[in-house]
Amino acid sequence: MSSHPTVHAPADPGRLPTTLPGLIEKKRLGDPIVMVTAYDYPSARAAEAAGVDLVLVGDSAATTMLGYNATTPVDLDDMLVLARAVRRGLSCPLMIGDLPFGSYEVSDEQAITTALRMVKEAGAEAVKLEGGNDASVRRARAIAGAGIPVMGHVGLTPQTSTALGGWKAQGRTAAAASRIGSEALALQDAGVFAIVFEAIPAAVTEELMPLIDVPVIGIGAGAATDGQVLVFHDLLGIRDGLGPRFVKRYANIQQEMNDGVRAFAEDVRTRRYPGPEHCYSVDPGELAELQGQLAGRSAS
Ligand code: KIV
C-alpha cells in the first residue's frame, strides 16, 4: 500500500503547520504544547479544529478503539489503517504514529522498517516508541539516524506495564526516579525530538525537567512539563468508568452516545421514526402508474 493519503485543508487557513523547530521555540518561550491522541477521521478533525500542536495516533487505540484490555495486541497493520484515517483529517498538527509492541524491539532494521511504513503508508511525520532501556535507546537512535523524527516515552510505558509491576505511577523512589532521568537523557542523546513522561510524581518531574533540553510532554506527570497530552477517549468521556487519576474529563460523550442510540431505538419501536420529514417524495402520477402496474400483476 503506497498511495499517499489526502491531507485536508486547515480548519484555520491562517494557521501554520507545527514544525520541530517550532516545538523547541515553544519550550524556550514556556508556551505550553498541546498534544492529543486521535484514531480516526472524526477525532482528527476535532484535534485540527481545536488547533492542537501534536496528534499522536496512539497504540492506546487497542483499548479505546478495538476493545482490548491492553495495548500489546494491536499490530502495525491495525495502526496503519487508523493512522491513514487520521492523516486524512489533519493539516496543521504534527502527526506522530505510535510504534506498536513487537514492531521495533527485534532489531534496528525492524525498527527502521516499521517507522518507514508509518511515514510512507500513513503519512506520519514522526513516530513514537516506548522505553528508555538500552534496546529502546538503540532503536530511537537508528530511527532518528534514518531521518525520521522520533519521540521517546518514559515512566509508565503501557506496552511493558507487566514488567513494570502493573499499571501504576513510576519513579516513586529516588532510585526509580533517577533511572527515569537517565533514560530520558539517553533518549535525548539518541536524537529524540521530544519525550513523553507518563505517570510520574509531579515533584519528580520538577526535579528532572531542568536536565532535559527537548520538549517534554506529560500525562499524569504534573504541571512542570513543556506540554500535556490526554487520550481522546479519556478527555471526552468516550469510555466506561473514570479512567486513571490524571484524567480530566471535558465531556461525557459515551453517555450522549448511549442516550442517542436508546432514543433512536425507542422511536423505531414506537413508530415515531421515520416521520414525513425523513421520507422521499414521488410524483403522484408516477405513483398512480406504479399502483396500476402492481394491481395488474396481482390480478394475473
Ligand atoms: O498510546 C497512547 O495513547 C500514548 C499516550 C498516552 C502518550 O502513548
XYZ file of C-alpha atoms and ligand atoms in Angstrom:
308
model
C 0.000 0.000 0.000
C 1.823 3.096 -1.123
C -0.864 5.547 -2.213
C -0.424 8.836 -0.457
C -3.287 9.920 1.765
C -5.210 13.110 1.080
C -4.489 15.897 3.513
C -7.391 18.200 4.361
C -7.371 21.960 4.249
C -6.567 23.505 7.645
C -9.581 24.335 9.848
C -7.972 27.762 10.298
C -6.372 28.911 6.997
C -4.144 31.389 8.875
C -2.550 28.699 10.995
C 0.876 27.318 10.183
C 1.719 23.619 10.493
C 3.627 22.530 13.602
C 7.354 22.084 12.976
C 10.121 20.609 15.115
C 11.896 23.988 15.454
C 8.505 25.445 16.409
C 8.275 22.971 19.305
C 11.739 23.926 20.551
C 10.725 27.557 20.353
C 7.590 26.864 22.389
C 9.711 25.184 25.034
C 12.072 28.164 25.070
C 9.205 30.596 25.446
C 7.406 28.494 28.053
C 4.403 28.303 25.727
C 2.569 25.043 26.612
C 2.474 22.383 23.885
C -0.873 20.645 23.399
C -0.994 17.033 22.249
C -3.966 14.719 21.962
C -4.433 11.223 20.622
C -6.619 10.536 17.583
C -7.524 7.272 15.913
C -9.863 8.099 13.033
C -11.128 10.891 10.787
C -13.597 12.482 13.239
C -11.125 12.582 16.124
C -8.505 14.071 13.780
C -10.973 16.755 12.682
C -11.678 17.599 16.323
C -7.939 17.922 17.011
C -7.485 20.065 13.906
C -10.429 22.318 14.818
C -9.094 22.775 18.356
C -5.722 23.885 16.989
C -3.625 21.374 18.948
C 0.104 21.203 18.195
C 0.670 17.444 18.100
C -1.568 14.487 17.316
C -0.493 11.023 18.377
C -2.062 8.031 16.705
C -1.528 6.140 19.940
C -1.431 2.409 20.410
C -3.971 3.181 23.144
C -6.236 2.535 20.137
C -6.008 -1.083 21.250
C -8.190 -0.244 24.247
C -10.116 2.830 23.083
C -10.996 1.644 19.574
C -10.532 -2.093 19.411
C -11.774 -3.229 22.824
C -8.617 -4.973 24.083
C -7.738 -4.605 27.758
C -4.061 -3.822 27.000
C -2.057 -2.132 24.250
C 0.052 -5.193 23.456
C -2.310 -6.934 20.987
C -2.560 -4.108 18.439
C -0.302 -4.658 15.417
C 1.253 -2.480 12.753
C -1.420 -3.192 10.156
C -4.138 -2.093 12.618
C -2.165 1.060 13.390
C -1.638 1.885 9.716
C -5.380 1.752 8.989
C -6.087 4.130 11.872
C -3.157 6.421 11.068
C -4.251 6.806 7.433
C -7.720 7.887 8.592
C -6.183 10.416 10.994
C -3.913 11.723 8.219
C -6.967 12.439 6.074
C -8.385 14.635 8.835
C -5.273 16.628 9.732
C -3.493 19.558 8.262
C -1.653 21.686 10.839
C -0.864 19.459 13.842
C 2.263 17.329 13.511
C 1.155 13.708 13.242
C 3.052 11.094 15.247
C 2.489 7.385 14.666
C 2.970 5.144 17.704
C 5.047 2.022 17.029
C 3.077 -0.910 18.443
C 4.514 -3.587 20.708
C 6.545 -6.107 18.710
C 7.133 -3.813 15.754
C 10.515 -2.350 16.765
C 12.137 -4.376 19.561
C 13.760 -7.144 17.493
C 16.435 -5.142 15.682
C 17.352 -1.681 14.429
C 16.402 -2.883 10.960
C 12.930 -3.885 12.136
C 12.507 -0.521 13.896
C 13.555 1.463 10.805
C 11.354 -0.639 8.516
C 8.336 -0.100 10.775
C 8.969 3.619 11.107
C 9.351 3.942 7.326
C 5.986 2.228 6.819
C 4.361 4.694 9.244
C 5.768 7.579 7.243
C 5.299 6.236 3.715
C 2.000 4.380 4.067
C 0.203 6.526 6.633
C 1.786 9.948 6.153
C 3.075 10.194 9.740
C 5.633 12.962 10.208
C 7.195 11.310 13.235
C 6.962 8.112 15.260
C 6.992 7.282 18.967
C 8.426 4.303 20.769
C 8.282 3.318 24.416
C 11.005 2.816 26.990
C 14.420 4.149 27.840
C 16.420 0.947 28.306
C 19.440 0.231 26.114
C 17.423 -1.510 23.417
C 14.832 1.292 23.118
C 17.591 3.899 23.026
C 19.364 1.997 20.218
C 16.111 1.782 18.236
C 15.455 5.502 18.748
C 18.966 6.291 17.518
C 18.536 4.058 14.470
C 15.191 5.609 13.502
C 16.457 9.157 14.016
C 19.539 8.197 12.001
C 17.276 7.133 9.146
C 15.903 10.685 9.092
C 12.600 10.007 10.833
C 11.813 12.214 13.832
C 11.224 10.031 16.875
C 9.565 10.748 20.206
C 10.540 8.859 23.369
C 8.263 7.742 26.205
C 9.386 7.032 29.789
C 7.767 6.413 33.170
C 4.707 4.218 32.813
C 5.125 2.533 29.444
C 1.910 0.567 28.890
C 3.448 -1.922 26.416
C 5.693 -3.225 29.213
C 3.414 -2.495 32.186
C 3.516 -6.151 33.303
C 7.287 -5.948 33.686
C 6.874 -2.627 35.499
C 4.661 -4.280 38.116
C 1.306 -3.154 36.769
C -0.483 -0.030 35.670
C 0.824 2.362 38.315
C 2.882 5.508 38.806
C 6.625 5.152 38.260
C 9.608 6.896 39.835
C 8.325 6.876 43.398
C 11.691 6.006 44.917
C 14.869 8.029 44.489
C 16.458 5.153 42.568
C 13.481 4.726 40.226
C 13.181 8.481 39.660
C 16.883 8.735 38.910
C 16.563 5.836 36.438
C 13.787 7.711 34.604
C 16.073 10.748 34.413
C 18.909 8.641 32.978
C 16.563 7.056 30.430
C 15.280 10.465 29.309
C 18.845 11.733 28.911
C 19.866 8.641 26.948
C 16.885 9.094 24.614
C 17.762 12.744 24.192
C 21.334 11.768 23.357
C 19.955 9.281 20.809
C 18.272 12.174 18.994
C 14.604 12.110 20.000
C 12.795 15.396 19.333
C 10.548 15.129 22.411
C 9.778 12.765 25.279
C 6.507 11.705 26.896
C 6.627 11.467 30.711
C 3.776 9.225 31.870
C 2.515 8.684 35.436
C 5.451 10.221 37.298
C 5.068 12.154 40.579
C 4.871 15.900 39.899
C 7.743 16.639 42.285
C 9.985 14.140 40.480
C 9.144 15.732 37.113
C 10.043 19.133 38.541
C 13.468 17.818 39.553
C 14.101 16.190 36.167
C 12.879 18.983 33.890
C 15.989 21.192 34.169
C 18.082 18.276 32.849
C 16.137 17.870 29.609
C 16.667 20.079 26.564
C 13.993 18.596 24.289
C 10.283 19.272 24.854
C 8.723 17.003 27.481
C 5.033 16.199 27.135
C 3.396 14.980 30.317
C 0.496 12.662 31.004
C -0.018 12.258 34.721
C 3.394 13.839 35.340
C 2.342 17.146 36.873
C 2.406 20.710 35.611
C 6.146 21.258 35.106
C 6.395 19.633 31.668
C 6.517 21.634 28.427
C 3.171 20.275 27.325
C 0.350 17.906 28.159
C -1.273 15.003 26.356
C -4.509 13.187 27.090
C -6.129 10.252 25.366
C -9.043 11.484 23.241
C -11.493 8.985 24.709
C -10.488 9.839 28.278
C -10.835 13.585 27.958
C -14.175 13.315 26.170
C -15.600 10.533 28.329
C -15.932 8.005 25.491
C -15.403 5.130 27.869
C -16.996 3.321 30.774
C -15.571 4.216 34.171
C -13.460 7.177 35.167
C -10.012 6.078 33.968
C -6.683 6.996 35.555
C -6.355 9.639 38.285
C -4.702 12.161 35.961
C -7.612 12.326 33.527
C -9.669 15.475 33.462
C -12.954 14.902 31.697
C -14.226 17.670 29.427
C -17.347 15.938 28.093
C -19.397 12.795 28.576
C -19.725 11.574 25.025
C -20.270 7.895 25.903
C -23.397 8.913 27.836
C -24.504 11.086 24.906
C -23.990 8.168 22.511
C -25.878 5.760 24.759
C -28.758 8.227 25.124
C -28.855 8.912 21.382
C -28.962 5.263 20.338
C -31.533 4.489 23.069
C -33.744 7.345 21.802
C -33.451 6.034 18.230
C -34.404 2.513 19.330
C -37.355 3.897 21.246
C -38.511 5.977 18.251
C -38.338 2.953 15.930
C -40.251 0.736 18.357
C -42.960 3.317 18.901
C -43.069 4.234 15.158
C -42.141 7.857 15.857
C -39.274 7.423 13.381
C -39.223 7.949 10.446
C -41.542 10.944 10.241
C -42.765 12.508 6.974
C -39.800 14.894 7.058
C -37.390 11.940 6.745
C -39.112 10.431 3.680
C -38.538 10.989 -0.056
C -41.484 12.084 -2.200
C -42.567 10.726 -5.570
C -44.598 12.375 -8.296
C -48.279 11.423 -7.728
C -48.667 10.475 -11.408
C -45.714 8.059 -11.189
C -47.161 6.601 -8.030
C -50.557 6.074 -9.637
C -48.867 4.329 -12.575
C -46.942 2.060 -10.216
C -50.131 1.232 -8.330
C -51.777 0.315 -11.613
C -48.861 -1.931 -12.594
C -48.846 -3.671 -9.218
C -52.619 -4.171 -9.306
C -52.288 -5.713 -12.801
C -49.522 -8.013 -11.537
C -51.507 -9.289 -8.572
C -54.601 -9.871 -10.820
C -52.658 -12.083 -13.305
O -0.812 5.375 23.113
C -1.008 6.446 23.706
O -2.114 6.978 23.763
C 0.135 7.075 24.377
C -0.134 8.342 25.143
C -0.726 8.008 26.441
C 1.083 9.173 25.281
O 1.221 6.588 24.307
